[in-house]
Short mmCIF file of N, CA and C in Angstrom, two decimals:
data_model
loop_
_atom_site.label_atom_id
_atom_site.label_comp_id
_atom_site.label_asym_id
_atom_site.label_seq_id
_atom_site.Cartn_x
_atom_site.Cartn_y
_atom_site.Cartn_z
N UNK A 8 -14.49 -75.55 13.75
CA UNK A 8 -14.40 -74.35 12.96
C UNK A 8 -14.17 -74.68 11.49
N UNK A 9 -13.37 -75.70 11.23
CA UNK A 9 -13.08 -76.05 9.85
C UNK A 9 -14.31 -76.61 9.15
N UNK A 10 -15.22 -77.24 9.91
CA UNK A 10 -16.45 -77.74 9.33
C UNK A 10 -17.34 -76.58 8.89
N UNK A 11 -17.35 -75.52 9.68
CA UNK A 11 -18.14 -74.34 9.32
C UNK A 11 -17.57 -73.69 8.06
N UNK A 12 -16.26 -73.63 7.96
CA UNK A 12 -15.62 -73.08 6.76
C UNK A 12 -16.00 -73.93 5.55
N UNK A 13 -16.06 -75.24 5.72
CA UNK A 13 -16.46 -76.11 4.62
C UNK A 13 -17.90 -75.87 4.19
N UNK A 14 -18.80 -75.67 5.14
CA UNK A 14 -20.20 -75.41 4.82
C UNK A 14 -20.34 -74.07 4.10
N UNK A 15 -19.64 -73.06 4.58
CA UNK A 15 -19.66 -71.75 3.92
C UNK A 15 -19.11 -71.89 2.49
N UNK A 16 -18.09 -72.70 2.34
CA UNK A 16 -17.54 -72.93 1.00
C UNK A 16 -18.54 -73.57 0.06
N UNK A 17 -19.27 -74.57 0.55
CA UNK A 17 -20.29 -75.21 -0.29
C UNK A 17 -21.35 -74.21 -0.72
N UNK A 18 -21.84 -73.41 0.22
CA UNK A 18 -22.89 -72.43 -0.09
C UNK A 18 -22.36 -71.38 -1.07
N UNK A 19 -21.18 -70.88 -0.82
CA UNK A 19 -20.59 -69.87 -1.70
C UNK A 19 -20.34 -70.43 -3.10
N UNK A 20 -19.85 -71.65 -3.17
CA UNK A 20 -19.60 -72.27 -4.47
C UNK A 20 -20.88 -72.49 -5.26
N UNK A 21 -21.92 -72.95 -4.58
CA UNK A 21 -23.20 -73.17 -5.27
C UNK A 21 -23.80 -71.85 -5.75
N UNK A 22 -23.75 -70.83 -4.91
CA UNK A 22 -24.29 -69.53 -5.32
C UNK A 22 -23.49 -68.93 -6.48
N UNK A 23 -22.18 -69.09 -6.46
CA UNK A 23 -21.36 -68.60 -7.56
C UNK A 23 -21.66 -69.33 -8.85
N UNK A 24 -21.80 -70.65 -8.77
CA UNK A 24 -22.10 -71.43 -9.97
C UNK A 24 -23.49 -71.10 -10.50
N UNK A 25 -24.47 -70.96 -9.61
CA UNK A 25 -25.82 -70.60 -10.06
C UNK A 25 -25.84 -69.23 -10.73
N UNK A 26 -25.13 -68.30 -10.18
CA UNK A 26 -25.08 -66.96 -10.77
C UNK A 26 -24.44 -66.96 -12.14
N UNK A 27 -23.33 -67.69 -12.29
CA UNK A 27 -22.63 -67.73 -13.58
C UNK A 27 -23.47 -68.44 -14.63
N UNK A 28 -24.09 -69.56 -14.27
CA UNK A 28 -24.91 -70.30 -15.23
C UNK A 28 -26.15 -69.49 -15.60
N UNK A 29 -26.76 -68.84 -14.64
CA UNK A 29 -27.94 -68.03 -14.92
C UNK A 29 -27.65 -66.87 -15.85
N UNK A 30 -26.52 -66.20 -15.65
CA UNK A 30 -26.18 -65.09 -16.53
C UNK A 30 -25.74 -65.57 -17.91
N UNK A 31 -25.15 -66.75 -17.97
CA UNK A 31 -24.68 -67.25 -19.26
C UNK A 31 -25.83 -67.79 -20.10
N UNK A 32 -26.72 -68.56 -19.50
CA UNK A 32 -27.77 -69.24 -20.25
C UNK A 32 -29.17 -68.65 -20.04
N UNK A 33 -29.31 -67.67 -19.20
CA UNK A 33 -30.62 -67.10 -18.92
C UNK A 33 -30.59 -65.59 -18.96
N UNK A 34 -31.66 -64.99 -18.49
CA UNK A 34 -31.78 -63.53 -18.49
C UNK A 34 -31.04 -62.88 -17.34
N UNK A 35 -31.07 -63.53 -16.19
CA UNK A 35 -30.48 -62.95 -14.98
C UNK A 35 -29.85 -64.07 -14.16
N UNK A 36 -29.01 -63.71 -13.20
CA UNK A 36 -28.38 -64.76 -12.38
C UNK A 36 -29.41 -65.47 -11.51
N UNK A 37 -29.12 -66.71 -11.20
CA UNK A 37 -29.97 -67.51 -10.32
C UNK A 37 -29.36 -67.47 -8.93
N UNK A 38 -30.11 -67.86 -7.95
CA UNK A 38 -29.60 -67.92 -6.58
C UNK A 38 -29.99 -66.70 -5.78
N UNK A 39 -29.47 -66.61 -4.58
CA UNK A 39 -29.84 -65.54 -3.65
C UNK A 39 -28.95 -64.30 -3.73
N UNK A 40 -27.77 -64.43 -4.27
CA UNK A 40 -26.84 -63.29 -4.26
C UNK A 40 -27.33 -62.13 -5.11
N UNK A 41 -28.15 -62.41 -6.11
CA UNK A 41 -28.67 -61.34 -6.97
C UNK A 41 -29.56 -60.37 -6.20
N UNK A 42 -30.09 -60.82 -5.07
CA UNK A 42 -30.95 -59.95 -4.28
C UNK A 42 -30.18 -58.87 -3.53
N UNK A 43 -28.90 -59.10 -3.29
CA UNK A 43 -28.10 -58.15 -2.51
C UNK A 43 -27.06 -57.41 -3.33
N UNK A 44 -26.45 -58.07 -4.31
CA UNK A 44 -25.38 -57.45 -5.09
C UNK A 44 -25.59 -57.71 -6.57
N UNK A 45 -25.06 -56.79 -7.38
CA UNK A 45 -25.05 -56.96 -8.82
C UNK A 45 -23.63 -57.37 -9.21
N UNK A 46 -23.43 -58.66 -9.40
CA UNK A 46 -22.10 -59.22 -9.64
C UNK A 46 -21.99 -59.62 -11.11
N UNK A 47 -20.90 -59.26 -11.79
CA UNK A 47 -20.73 -59.71 -13.17
C UNK A 47 -20.36 -61.19 -13.22
N UNK A 48 -20.46 -61.77 -14.42
CA UNK A 48 -20.20 -63.20 -14.59
C UNK A 48 -18.81 -63.62 -14.10
N UNK A 49 -17.73 -62.89 -14.42
CA UNK A 49 -16.43 -63.31 -13.88
C UNK A 49 -16.38 -63.28 -12.35
N UNK A 50 -17.14 -62.39 -11.74
CA UNK A 50 -17.21 -62.36 -10.28
C UNK A 50 -17.88 -63.60 -9.73
N UNK A 51 -18.93 -64.05 -10.40
CA UNK A 51 -19.59 -65.29 -9.98
C UNK A 51 -18.65 -66.48 -10.14
N UNK A 52 -17.88 -66.49 -11.20
CA UNK A 52 -16.91 -67.58 -11.40
C UNK A 52 -15.85 -67.57 -10.30
N UNK A 53 -15.41 -66.37 -9.91
CA UNK A 53 -14.43 -66.27 -8.83
C UNK A 53 -15.04 -66.74 -7.50
N UNK A 54 -16.30 -66.41 -7.26
CA UNK A 54 -16.98 -66.87 -6.05
C UNK A 54 -17.10 -68.39 -6.04
N UNK A 55 -17.41 -68.97 -7.19
CA UNK A 55 -17.51 -70.43 -7.29
C UNK A 55 -16.16 -71.08 -7.01
N UNK A 56 -15.08 -70.51 -7.53
CA UNK A 56 -13.75 -71.06 -7.30
C UNK A 56 -13.34 -70.92 -5.83
N UNK A 57 -13.62 -69.77 -5.24
CA UNK A 57 -13.30 -69.58 -3.82
C UNK A 57 -14.11 -70.52 -2.95
N UNK A 58 -15.38 -70.72 -3.29
CA UNK A 58 -16.21 -71.65 -2.56
C UNK A 58 -15.72 -73.08 -2.67
N UNK A 59 -15.27 -73.46 -3.87
CA UNK A 59 -14.73 -74.81 -4.05
C UNK A 59 -13.47 -75.01 -3.21
N UNK A 60 -12.63 -73.99 -3.15
CA UNK A 60 -11.40 -74.10 -2.35
C UNK A 60 -11.73 -74.23 -0.86
N UNK A 61 -12.68 -73.44 -0.38
CA UNK A 61 -13.06 -73.53 1.03
C UNK A 61 -13.73 -74.87 1.34
N UNK A 62 -14.56 -75.35 0.45
CA UNK A 62 -15.21 -76.65 0.66
C UNK A 62 -14.18 -77.77 0.67
N UNK A 63 -13.20 -77.70 -0.22
CA UNK A 63 -12.13 -78.71 -0.24
C UNK A 63 -11.34 -78.67 1.06
N UNK A 64 -11.06 -77.48 1.57
CA UNK A 64 -10.34 -77.33 2.83
C UNK A 64 -11.13 -77.96 3.98
N UNK A 65 -12.42 -77.67 4.03
CA UNK A 65 -13.25 -78.23 5.10
C UNK A 65 -13.38 -79.74 5.02
N UNK A 66 -13.54 -80.27 3.82
CA UNK A 66 -13.67 -81.72 3.65
C UNK A 66 -12.36 -82.44 3.96
N UNK A 67 -11.24 -81.84 3.57
CA UNK A 67 -9.96 -82.49 3.87
C UNK A 67 -9.68 -82.47 5.37
N UNK A 68 -10.15 -81.44 6.07
CA UNK A 68 -9.98 -81.39 7.52
C UNK A 68 -10.78 -82.51 8.18
N UNK A 69 -11.98 -82.81 7.64
CA UNK A 69 -12.79 -83.91 8.18
C UNK A 69 -12.09 -85.23 7.98
N UNK A 70 -11.51 -85.44 6.80
CA UNK A 70 -10.82 -86.69 6.52
C UNK A 70 -9.61 -86.88 7.40
N UNK A 71 -8.87 -85.81 7.64
CA UNK A 71 -7.69 -85.89 8.51
C UNK A 71 -8.10 -86.24 9.94
N UNK A 72 -9.19 -85.65 10.41
CA UNK A 72 -9.67 -85.94 11.76
C UNK A 72 -10.12 -87.39 11.89
N UNK A 73 -10.79 -87.93 10.87
CA UNK A 73 -11.22 -89.32 10.90
C UNK A 73 -10.03 -90.28 10.84
N UNK A 74 -9.00 -89.90 10.11
CA UNK A 74 -7.82 -90.75 9.99
C UNK A 74 -7.07 -90.85 11.32
N UNK A 75 -7.13 -89.78 12.10
CA UNK A 75 -6.45 -89.79 13.40
C UNK A 75 -7.16 -90.71 14.40
N UNK A 76 -8.46 -90.84 14.21
CA UNK A 76 -9.18 -91.75 15.09
C UNK A 76 -10.03 -91.11 16.06
#
């Protein structure tokens, strides 16, 4: 389950970063989230941060499992 949370975190973080960069340096956000929701730039930054936290949680769970053997 923690691996799935990590994968969701990676996807969410990438989509948040793409949206923020697209709105900052381009005409519209990049990525797939623009097709479903109209999110402002701070919202994309929050999504990127939440995704990074979930990805870190999933990756640290993998490392702990490997350390146990």
